[in-house]
XYZ file of C-alpha atoms in Angstrom:
676
model
C 85.259 63.171 70.305
C 88.291 61.151 71.470
C 89.824 64.300 72.994
C 86.526 64.965 74.719
C 86.384 61.463 76.196
C 90.032 61.661 77.235
C 89.395 64.938 79.090
C 86.290 63.500 80.820
C 88.173 60.383 81.954
C 91.136 62.417 83.246
C 88.869 64.703 85.258
C 86.817 61.822 86.681
C 89.992 60.040 87.827
C 91.093 63.108 89.804
C 89.802 64.439 93.121
C 87.044 64.513 94.271
C 85.597 61.801 92.002
C 88.428 59.181 91.909
C 86.560 56.840 89.551
C 89.644 54.983 88.205
C 88.317 54.793 84.624
C 90.046 54.367 81.301
C 88.682 55.071 77.843
C 87.462 51.516 77.312
C 85.722 51.103 80.681
C 84.135 54.537 80.474
C 82.875 53.964 76.943
C 81.427 50.589 77.941
C 79.330 51.974 80.817
C 75.618 51.249 80.847
C 73.126 54.147 80.512
C 72.107 53.965 84.180
C 75.750 54.073 85.311
C 76.430 56.985 82.956
C 73.474 58.899 84.400
C 74.723 58.146 87.923
C 78.147 59.608 87.028
C 76.426 62.700 85.620
C 74.423 62.966 88.844
C 77.653 62.655 90.906
C 79.222 65.530 88.960
C 76.092 67.627 89.503
C 76.194 66.720 93.222
C 79.784 68.012 93.387
C 78.518 71.329 91.987
C 75.323 71.414 94.068
C 75.256 69.104 97.165
C 71.440 68.943 96.997
C 71.756 66.684 93.931
C 73.438 63.865 95.926
C 70.723 61.264 95.211
C 70.806 57.659 94.050
C 68.917 57.758 90.733
C 67.789 54.141 91.241
C 65.574 55.380 94.075
C 64.000 58.088 91.901
C 61.604 58.066 88.989
C 63.199 58.788 85.563
C 60.857 61.736 84.946
C 61.834 63.333 88.253
C 65.533 62.745 87.519
C 65.300 64.401 84.102
C 63.276 67.299 85.504
C 65.777 67.868 88.307
C 68.819 67.694 86.001
C 67.230 69.966 83.375
C 66.347 72.526 86.044
C 69.928 72.571 87.371
C 71.448 72.713 83.862
C 69.137 75.583 82.962
C 70.188 77.416 86.119
C 73.844 76.823 85.174
C 73.080 78.253 81.670
C 73.962 75.109 79.760
C 72.894 75.111 76.122
C 72.852 71.856 74.126
C 74.935 71.673 70.923
C 73.392 72.605 67.597
C 72.192 69.109 66.744
C 70.346 68.855 70.095
C 68.423 72.104 70.117
C 65.144 70.196 70.223
C 64.140 70.067 73.885
C 62.094 66.883 73.579
C 64.947 64.943 71.967
C 67.347 66.302 74.588
C 65.046 65.169 77.418
C 64.559 61.769 75.772
C 68.336 61.371 75.476
C 68.684 62.159 79.183
C 65.991 59.642 80.105
C 67.668 56.777 78.223
C 71.219 57.901 79.165
C 72.307 58.468 75.564
C 76.056 58.987 75.153
C 75.734 61.792 72.522
C 73.662 63.713 75.092
C 75.484 62.908 78.353
C 79.102 63.187 77.111
C 78.828 66.877 76.018
C 77.163 67.716 79.347
C 79.991 66.045 81.298
C 82.629 67.769 79.143
C 80.987 71.178 79.685
C 80.563 70.654 83.442
C 84.062 69.321 84.115
C 85.651 72.246 82.244
C 84.258 74.842 84.659
C 83.532 73.141 88.002
C 84.676 76.036 90.306
C 82.728 78.609 88.303
C 79.598 76.449 88.313
C 79.937 75.820 92.062
C 79.883 79.545 92.644
C 76.929 79.991 90.286
C 74.965 77.219 92.019
C 75.724 78.716 95.423
C 74.543 82.160 94.310
C 71.457 80.716 92.627
C 70.242 79.432 95.994
C 69.871 83.043 97.140
C 69.475 85.094 93.948
C 66.913 83.089 91.950
C 63.706 84.826 92.976
C 60.547 82.975 93.830
C 57.684 83.471 91.432
C 54.572 84.559 93.354
C 51.288 84.814 91.403
C 49.813 88.285 91.054
C 46.577 87.360 92.844
C 48.564 86.352 95.942
C 50.477 89.633 95.952
C 47.236 91.515 96.546
C 47.407 90.389 100.158
C 49.221 92.990 102.287
C 51.053 90.431 104.454
C 52.349 88.529 101.411
C 53.352 91.796 99.712
C 55.307 92.984 102.759
C 56.984 89.592 103.082
C 57.904 89.621 99.397
C 59.369 93.136 99.718
C 61.425 91.981 102.701
C 62.584 89.005 100.625
C 63.699 91.329 97.782
C 65.545 93.572 100.265
C 67.332 90.533 101.706
C 68.336 89.437 98.198
C 69.729 92.928 97.479
C 71.625 92.971 100.791
C 73.026 89.506 100.002
C 74.349 90.840 96.684
C 76.077 93.726 98.479
C 77.586 91.476 101.169
C 78.745 88.943 98.578
C 80.493 91.668 96.584
C 82.189 92.935 99.750
C 83.245 89.379 100.609
C 84.735 88.871 97.127
C 86.572 92.184 97.388
C 88.007 91.161 100.746
C 89.083 87.793 99.333
C 90.821 89.409 96.388
C 92.303 92.270 98.418
C 95.228 90.132 99.642
C 94.355 90.181 103.352
C 94.619 86.844 105.153
C 93.276 85.896 108.555
C 96.604 84.327 109.509
C 98.464 87.617 108.948
C 95.798 89.572 110.831
C 95.987 87.123 113.732
C 99.782 87.388 113.787
C 99.511 91.182 113.810
C 96.963 91.046 116.639
C 99.210 88.693 118.606
C 102.213 90.980 118.047
C 100.194 94.017 119.130
C 98.995 92.202 122.254
C 102.579 91.288 123.108
C 103.639 94.907 122.603
C 100.719 96.002 124.768
C 101.796 93.633 127.559
C 105.381 94.851 127.276
C 104.253 98.471 127.464
C 102.083 97.724 130.499
C 105.046 96.044 132.195
C 107.296 98.985 131.335
C 104.733 101.437 132.734
C 104.479 99.402 135.928
C 108.260 99.294 136.269
C 108.486 103.050 135.715
C 105.735 103.621 138.278
C 107.650 101.551 140.813
C 110.821 103.510 140.064
C 109.028 106.836 140.336
C 107.319 105.913 143.605
C 110.733 105.620 145.272
C 111.622 109.189 144.267
C 110.652 111.989 146.626
C 108.008 114.490 145.401
C 107.052 112.184 142.516
C 103.483 113.518 142.441
C 104.730 117.061 141.902
C 107.125 115.895 139.184
C 104.338 113.958 137.450
C 102.116 117.043 137.505
C 104.895 119.128 135.955
C 105.471 116.482 133.245
C 101.721 116.495 132.503
C 101.741 120.291 132.198
C 104.791 120.065 129.893
C 102.966 117.591 127.626
C 99.892 119.855 127.514
C 102.040 122.835 126.593
C 103.779 120.856 123.840
C 100.418 119.838 122.385
C 99.316 123.459 122.527
C 102.536 124.493 120.778
C 101.879 121.947 118.011
C 98.325 123.202 117.535
C 99.576 126.796 117.352
C 102.193 125.882 114.749
C 99.507 124.085 112.748
C 97.263 127.160 112.924
C 100.177 129.321 111.828
C 100.810 127.043 108.836
C 97.107 127.082 107.920
C 97.073 130.896 108.025
C 100.171 130.984 105.793
C 98.449 128.648 103.347
C 95.320 130.782 103.351
C 97.424 133.897 102.691
C 99.190 132.143 99.823
C 95.855 130.984 98.392
C 94.519 134.527 98.550
C 97.584 135.749 96.645
C 97.095 133.029 94.032
C 93.428 133.969 93.609
C 94.425 137.589 93.171
C 96.972 136.633 90.480
C 94.423 134.468 88.668
C 91.840 137.215 88.761
C 94.358 139.706 87.343
C 95.309 137.259 84.585
C 91.648 136.649 83.721
C 91.053 140.408 83.564
C 94.051 140.818 81.279
C 92.866 137.997 78.982
C 89.377 139.469 78.802
C 90.768 142.864 77.864
C 92.922 141.346 75.117
C 89.963 139.390 73.789
C 87.787 142.530 73.775
C 90.495 144.484 71.926
C 90.783 141.882 69.128
C 87.036 141.321 68.736
C 85.022 142.933 65.894
C 81.707 141.895 64.247
C 83.299 140.536 61.050
C 85.788 138.311 62.840
C 83.086 137.068 65.215
C 80.739 136.286 62.299
C 83.523 134.517 60.429
C 84.428 132.504 63.507
C 80.801 131.590 64.089
C 80.362 130.526 60.445
C 83.440 128.328 60.691
C 82.197 126.768 63.916
C 78.750 126.196 62.360
C 80.302 124.495 59.327
C 82.504 122.326 61.510
C 79.645 121.388 63.812
C 77.318 120.648 60.859
C 79.974 118.363 59.345
C 80.474 116.646 62.678
C 76.708 116.209 63.188
C 75.726 115.243 59.643
C 78.677 113.093 58.572
C 81.214 112.119 61.242
C 79.043 111.483 64.290
C 76.425 109.386 62.402
C 79.211 107.183 61.058
C 80.675 106.740 64.529
C 77.208 106.102 65.970
C 76.480 103.515 63.300
C 79.820 101.792 63.925
C 79.116 101.771 67.675
C 75.665 100.311 67.066
C 77.152 97.570 64.920
C 79.705 96.893 67.650
C 76.948 96.726 70.289
C 74.894 94.390 68.092
C 77.902 92.138 67.587
C 78.607 92.127 71.317
C 74.958 91.336 72.110
C 75.030 88.542 69.571
C 78.203 87.161 71.152
C 76.707 87.467 74.656
C 73.504 85.668 73.607
C 75.457 82.728 72.207
C 76.490 79.877 74.544
C 79.878 79.826 76.176
C 82.592 78.898 73.703
C 85.375 76.493 74.433
C 88.883 76.364 73.068
C 87.815 74.109 70.205
C 85.098 76.579 69.085
C 87.566 79.470 69.176
C 90.092 77.534 67.097
C 87.355 76.671 64.583
C 86.359 80.356 64.254
C 89.989 81.363 63.840
C 90.338 78.826 61.060
C 87.237 80.218 59.316
C 88.597 83.780 59.624
C 91.891 82.687 58.075
C 90.049 81.032 55.191
C 87.942 84.151 54.513
C 91.039 86.374 54.667
C 92.860 84.133 52.218
C 89.855 84.244 49.862
C 89.777 88.042 50.085
C 93.484 88.256 49.331
C 93.030 85.964 46.347
C 90.196 88.148 44.999
C 92.287 91.303 45.421
C 95.195 89.618 43.635
C 92.888 88.584 40.782
C 91.674 92.146 40.402
C 95.197 93.476 40.445
C 96.281 90.919 37.822
C 93.761 92.113 35.278
C 94.685 94.265 32.321
C 95.792 97.852 32.966
C 92.848 100.318 32.898
C 92.400 102.843 30.122
C 93.313 106.378 30.880
C 90.349 108.459 31.863
C 89.963 111.950 33.282
C 87.593 110.848 36.053
C 90.216 108.605 37.693
C 92.355 111.559 38.703
C 89.365 113.417 40.138
C 88.217 110.372 42.055
C 91.645 109.877 43.567
C 91.785 113.547 44.544
C 88.295 113.369 46.060
C 89.193 110.256 48.082
C 92.435 111.867 49.271
C 90.577 115.046 50.265
C 87.874 113.076 52.086
C 90.533 111.139 54.017
C 92.335 114.375 54.870
C 89.051 115.879 55.931
C 88.305 112.933 58.217
C 91.793 113.028 59.720
C 91.538 116.781 60.334
C 88.115 116.319 61.883
C 89.559 113.675 64.205
C 92.452 115.978 65.101
C 89.954 118.788 65.737
C 87.893 116.513 67.983
C 90.994 115.429 69.889
C 92.054 119.060 70.289
C 88.582 119.932 71.577
C 88.682 117.043 74.010
C 92.113 118.126 75.225
C 90.860 121.707 75.585
C 87.789 120.532 77.510
C 89.967 118.323 79.751
C 92.338 121.247 80.372
C 89.382 123.503 81.215
C 87.957 120.900 83.582
C 91.341 120.492 85.244
C 91.632 124.275 85.533
C 88.178 124.531 87.110
C 89.011 121.668 89.457
C 92.278 123.316 90.471
C 90.526 126.642 91.045
C 87.813 124.997 93.149
C 90.471 123.158 95.135
C 92.305 126.435 95.616
C 89.126 128.095 96.859
C 87.993 125.318 99.204
C 91.241 123.616 100.280
C 92.593 124.049 103.803
C 96.291 123.510 103.928
C 96.399 121.467 100.710
C 98.949 121.944 97.974
C 97.738 124.200 95.098
C 99.191 125.540 91.851
C 102.201 127.794 92.253
C 102.690 130.997 90.252
C 105.261 129.584 87.813
C 103.129 126.457 87.256
C 100.128 128.624 86.473
C 102.197 130.653 83.997
C 103.386 127.485 82.261
C 99.808 126.236 82.092
C 98.626 129.532 80.556
C 101.463 129.452 77.979
C 100.572 125.848 77.120
C 96.908 126.735 76.695
C 97.804 129.706 74.478
C 100.023 127.538 72.271
C 97.224 124.985 71.980
C 94.807 127.794 71.162
C 97.023 129.027 68.299
C 97.386 125.465 67.014
C 93.624 125.075 67.227
C 93.075 128.271 65.231
C 95.543 127.130 62.551
C 93.883 123.733 62.284
C 90.470 125.378 62.067
C 91.691 127.648 59.281
C 93.093 124.623 57.428
C 89.764 122.852 57.817
C 87.950 125.915 56.439
C 90.270 125.973 53.420
C 89.763 122.265 52.913
C 86.021 122.741 53.131
C 86.122 125.447 50.469
C 88.270 123.261 48.274
C 85.934 120.361 48.984
C 82.947 122.458 47.898
C 84.638 123.383 44.620
C 85.608 119.779 43.991
C 82.138 118.594 44.900
C 80.621 120.982 42.356
C 83.075 119.880 39.679
C 82.336 116.283 40.587
C 78.601 116.883 40.077
C 79.208 118.517 36.691
C 81.523 115.744 35.623
C 79.059 113.126 36.868
C 76.301 114.664 34.719
C 78.615 114.694 31.729
C 79.640 111.165 32.521
C 76.029 110.008 32.614
C 75.366 111.619 29.235
C 78.495 110.022 27.797
C 77.506 106.695 29.316
C 74.070 106.838 27.699
C 75.592 107.669 24.333
C 78.192 104.957 24.829
C 75.540 102.382 25.663
C 73.564 103.257 22.532
C 76.749 103.018 20.453
C 77.636 99.691 22.078
C 74.129 98.393 21.363
C 74.419 99.489 17.761
C 77.878 97.917 17.401
C 76.854 94.751 19.303
C 79.395 95.095 22.175
C 77.102 96.020 25.089
C 78.698 95.752 28.574
C 82.109 97.023 27.509
C 81.738 100.216 29.586
C 80.882 98.251 32.749
C 84.042 96.261 32.296
C 85.905 99.549 31.871
C 84.434 100.895 35.147
C 85.417 97.730 36.970
C 88.967 98.125 35.706
C 88.965 101.772 36.796
C 87.798 100.810 40.273
C 90.527 98.180 40.533
C 93.080 100.746 39.375
C 91.836 103.185 42.028
C 92.216 100.507 44.705
C 95.702 99.748 43.403
C 96.642 103.428 43.503
C 95.374 103.700 47.085
C 97.400 100.637 48.073
C 100.471 102.081 46.343
C 99.934 105.346 48.173
C 99.627 103.534 51.503
C 102.788 101.572 50.754
C 104.611 104.793 49.882
C 103.420 106.428 53.088
C 104.486 103.455 55.159
C 107.918 103.427 53.487
C 108.308 107.160 54.158
C 107.249 106.669 57.767
C 109.689 103.805 58.162
C 112.542 105.838 56.672
C 111.742 108.759 58.974
C 111.576 106.382 61.920
C 114.961 104.908 60.993
C 116.445 108.397 60.781
C 114.974 109.300 64.158
C 116.280 106.094 65.694
C 119.758 106.722 64.281
C 119.744 110.271 65.617
C 118.525 109.037 69.003
C 121.256 106.376 69.054
C 123.905 109.031 68.306
C 122.517 111.283 71.034
C 122.422 108.437 73.533
C 125.997 107.452 72.637
C 127.191 111.035 73.114
C 125.307 111.259 76.396
C 126.667 107.920 77.580
C 130.316 108.651 76.687
C 131.203 110.520 79.955
C 129.206 107.987 81.951
C 131.179 105.146 80.332
C 134.426 106.881 81.239
C 133.306 107.193 84.846
C 132.176 103.590 84.706
C 135.646 102.441 83.668
C 137.251 104.102 86.692
C 134.535 102.690 88.888
C 135.125 99.239 87.420
C 138.812 99.479 88.288
C 137.921 100.541 91.818
C 135.412 97.713 91.962
C 138.071 95.198 90.892
C 140.488 96.477 93.531
C 137.820 96.408 96.205
C 136.719 92.927 95.119
C 140.328 91.662 95.413
C 140.644 93.222 98.849
C 137.278 91.749 99.759
C 138.397 88.285 98.656
C 141.597 88.545 100.738
C 139.706 89.741 103.812
C 137.105 87.048 103.225
C 139.808 84.339 103.102
C 141.335 85.668 106.326
C 137.930 85.777 107.956
C 137.072 82.256 106.854
C 140.392 80.844 108.125
C 139.951 82.650 111.444
C 136.351 81.484 111.759
C 137.395 77.906 110.925
C 140.010 77.920 113.705
C 137.607 79.466 116.180
C 134.910 77.025 115.145
C 137.203 74.031 115.751
C 138.207 75.407 119.165
C 134.585 76.059 119.983
C 133.567 72.513 119.036
C 136.362 71.066 121.226
C 135.344 73.249 124.152
C 131.702 72.267 123.657
C 132.632 68.577 123.746
C 134.691 69.081 126.919
C 131.872 71.062 128.524
C 129.389 68.334 127.548
C 131.597 65.603 129.069
C 132.104 67.629 132.261
C 128.377 68.280 132.532
C 127.634 64.563 132.203
C 130.286 63.776 134.826
C 128.871 66.379 137.201
C 125.373 64.976 136.673
C 126.595 61.451 137.488
C 128.433 62.706 140.573
C 125.362 64.596 141.721
C 123.226 61.460 141.350
C 125.797 59.437 143.263
C 125.971 62.107 145.977
C 122.180 62.159 146.396
C 122.059 58.329 146.500
C 124.792 58.115 149.162
C 123.162 60.909 151.146
C 119.786 59.142 151.149
C 121.387 55.803 152.069
C 123.252 57.452 154.954
C 119.999 58.952 156.228
C 118.327 55.521 156.059
C 121.216 53.913 157.992
C 121.100 56.673 160.603
C 117.375 56.083 161.071
C 117.953 52.346 161.465
C 120.752 52.960 163.997
C 118.517 55.350 165.903
C 115.697 52.791 165.983
C 118.138 50.087 167.153
C 119.409 52.349 169.942
C 115.870 53.125 171.078
C 115.037 49.381 171.008
C 118.094 48.534 173.137
C 117.227 51.304 175.553
C 113.653 50.042 175.925
C 114.758 46.387 176.208
C 117.405 47.099 178.858
C 115.147 49.482 180.813
C 113.920 48.326 184.284
C 110.513 49.945 183.735
C 108.006 47.251 182.631
C 105.964 49.797 180.682
C 109.003 50.839 178.690
C 109.877 47.187 178.070
C 106.365 46.552 176.801
C 106.937 49.295 174.174
C 109.921 47.440 172.820
C 109.457 45.804 169.456
C 110.889 42.520 170.731
C 108.314 42.347 173.472
C 105.535 43.122 171.045
C 106.723 40.434 168.651
C 107.171 37.894 171.523
C 103.648 38.605 172.730
C 102.253 38.115 169.236
C 104.219 34.858 168.872
C 102.843 33.485 172.167
C 99.306 34.428 171.218
C 99.644 32.694 167.853
C 101.094 29.599 169.536
C 98.121 29.386 171.943
C 95.727 29.787 169.061
C 97.476 27.015 167.114
C 97.318 24.705 170.177
C 93.566 25.257 170.535
C 92.999 24.606 166.828
C 95.020 21.377 166.999
C 92.947 20.134 169.966
C 89.755 20.959 168.131
C 91.056 19.109 165.057
C 91.811 16.058 167.239
C 88.273 16.034 168.659
C 86.773 16.296 165.194
C 88.899 13.406 163.933
C 87.889 11.159 166.869
C 84.130 11.797 166.466
C 84.153 11.699 162.662
C 83.270 7.977 162.247
C 80.412 7.997 164.787
C 79.013 11.178 163.298
C 79.102 9.697 159.789
C 77.218 6.555 160.977
C 74.631 8.673 162.723
C 74.160 10.788 159.615
C 73.690 7.601 157.545
C 71.055 6.344 160.018
C 69.196 9.620 159.784
C 69.220 9.392 155.974
C 67.840 5.810 156.106
C 65.133 6.937 158.527
C 64.228 9.765 156.192
C 63.928 7.323 153.259
C 61.756 4.946 155.357
C 59.397 7.735 156.379
C 59.117 8.891 152.772
C 58.250 5.335 151.674
C 55.545 5.093 154.356
C 54.067 8.355 153.214
C 53.920 7.141 149.630
C 52.234 3.885 150.727
C 49.651 5.723 152.773
C 48.812 7.969 149.811
C 48.413 4.959 147.481
C 46.135 3.174 150.030
C 43.905 6.203 150.241
C 43.641 6.424 146.450
C 42.756 2.667 146.145
C 40.075 2.963 148.869
C 38.403 5.900 147.102
C 38.415 4.020 143.781
C 36.791 0.881 145.371
C 34.127 2.977 147.036
C 33.236 4.527 143.703
C 33.026 1.079 142.063
C 30.830 -0.243 144.880
C 28.468 2.704 144.571
C 28.240 2.099 140.829
C 27.325 -1.613 141.401
C 24.597 -0.727 143.873
C 23.080 1.665 141.403
C 23.014 -1.042 138.774
C 21.279 -3.432 141.178
C 18.643 -0.898 141.962
C 17.913 -0.487 138.288
């Protein structure tokens, strides 16, 4: 559990979560915070799950998470197989429920992202059967299924393209390079056109070049046709040779064939096929079925992590050690009593193993023969239908026929050995049946004797010892075979080493001379390299000095150029000023009044006089304003006083009117009272 928590904390501290947890802070999280972290991990896998669980009902949260976990094929551990307890643990944010989910999700985030993405398009909608009776809904559903199938195809193609090694950057670089080459070719063609246009009779020369290209293409097509006709002629010769060889083989087969040999061959084939059908193939079929069942069982189980695999490996080691201990216990028992049946059992087991091995060799030989026949038919069909393709030559066909004949003789020998073994097996089987009957009779008598003597069960112990002795003999035989094989392998390896040494002796001699030459050349190379490096060092120093001098001269020239341009511009400005001064003097000295008016001095003098007149007028106006300022201020004060007096009179008049209206009302009220 600590390893599990450590892995969860490490993954949550990395991108894209960046939670900055440690084991203590993570273990002390509240249930709501733990559920929010689980929801964040699910949102990283499926962006639709990016929801704040505080804004959602707990039932909806559990339903949404269970649906996504079911789509991702998550299966709770063995102690949480009950769905109701699992849902309840999710609702309350139980650590024993949430921690395994986080551990399982964080182990395979990229894979689950891909699965969630595909589930958006591949999880089919469930439409009730009564709705599918409508034609429009049925057609729409069929279109939906076709789109799902096309999505599968396109996704597979996309994955193949991703794993094929092509990259868009390389393709873009290639396209850019090809466009540059295209532009260069267009420029070259334009340059050549311009060159050709200057030549006389270029149209006639272009027409002749075009005709030459057409004739060359025609020549190439004719040579290709000639080669195709040669290939067809060679193929016809090969077909003729094959037909002659087939005719010869058929004649030889007809000469050797007689009814007795055919019947014998058929009987042997029937026996072999009956053994294959009744004994060998059912065993193989049963083993394949067991393998398929085991694979289905493994596929139905939830995905296993590294810890589960290590646990299974430990269990396998324990079982193997127990088996070895049991075998050792059996082997450590007392030596079995000599019995005649032990020898026959060992012989029968040896014969059955030899029979199985020969049957396997026969099956392999048949498969090789069938593969050779298929290859021969394929080569013949290619020879009949190919146009210009490479086919089997005459010597290759002869070697193939010789190889097939040798395999045929080997096959006949093996078949004869199998027939002999079958006959021997029949005899041994009959003797085994007789001996088994005798053994049963002896066993019955022995049991009665044991019952009379009071030692019942002694024979069973004897059989157990015999079985252990048989197993021991088989193991000894296997050990002997392995030792023989190892000795033969050592001999072969020694012989191969001697052969390789003898074959490598002249090569080693040549290698010595070549090593001497290599040493001489390496010395010469080192001397030349030293000379080259010294020369390059001197040239490099000279080059650096020259570069510095060139850099200094370039800077000096740049400064001189700037100075030259500055002086040139200043001289132009001075010339313009001198020219303007000369024109001004000419206009000022001129007797023509119009020309004098154009002079700048005259213009400035005129402007000065105008400004002086304007200043004189403004000063006079200022003087007048100063003199009348006091009288004007007194008059303005009198007007303000008059305005205040008139305003006061107006207020008094308004008050008098209001008092008169009030008195009139009072008087009218008094008269009314008097009348009453």
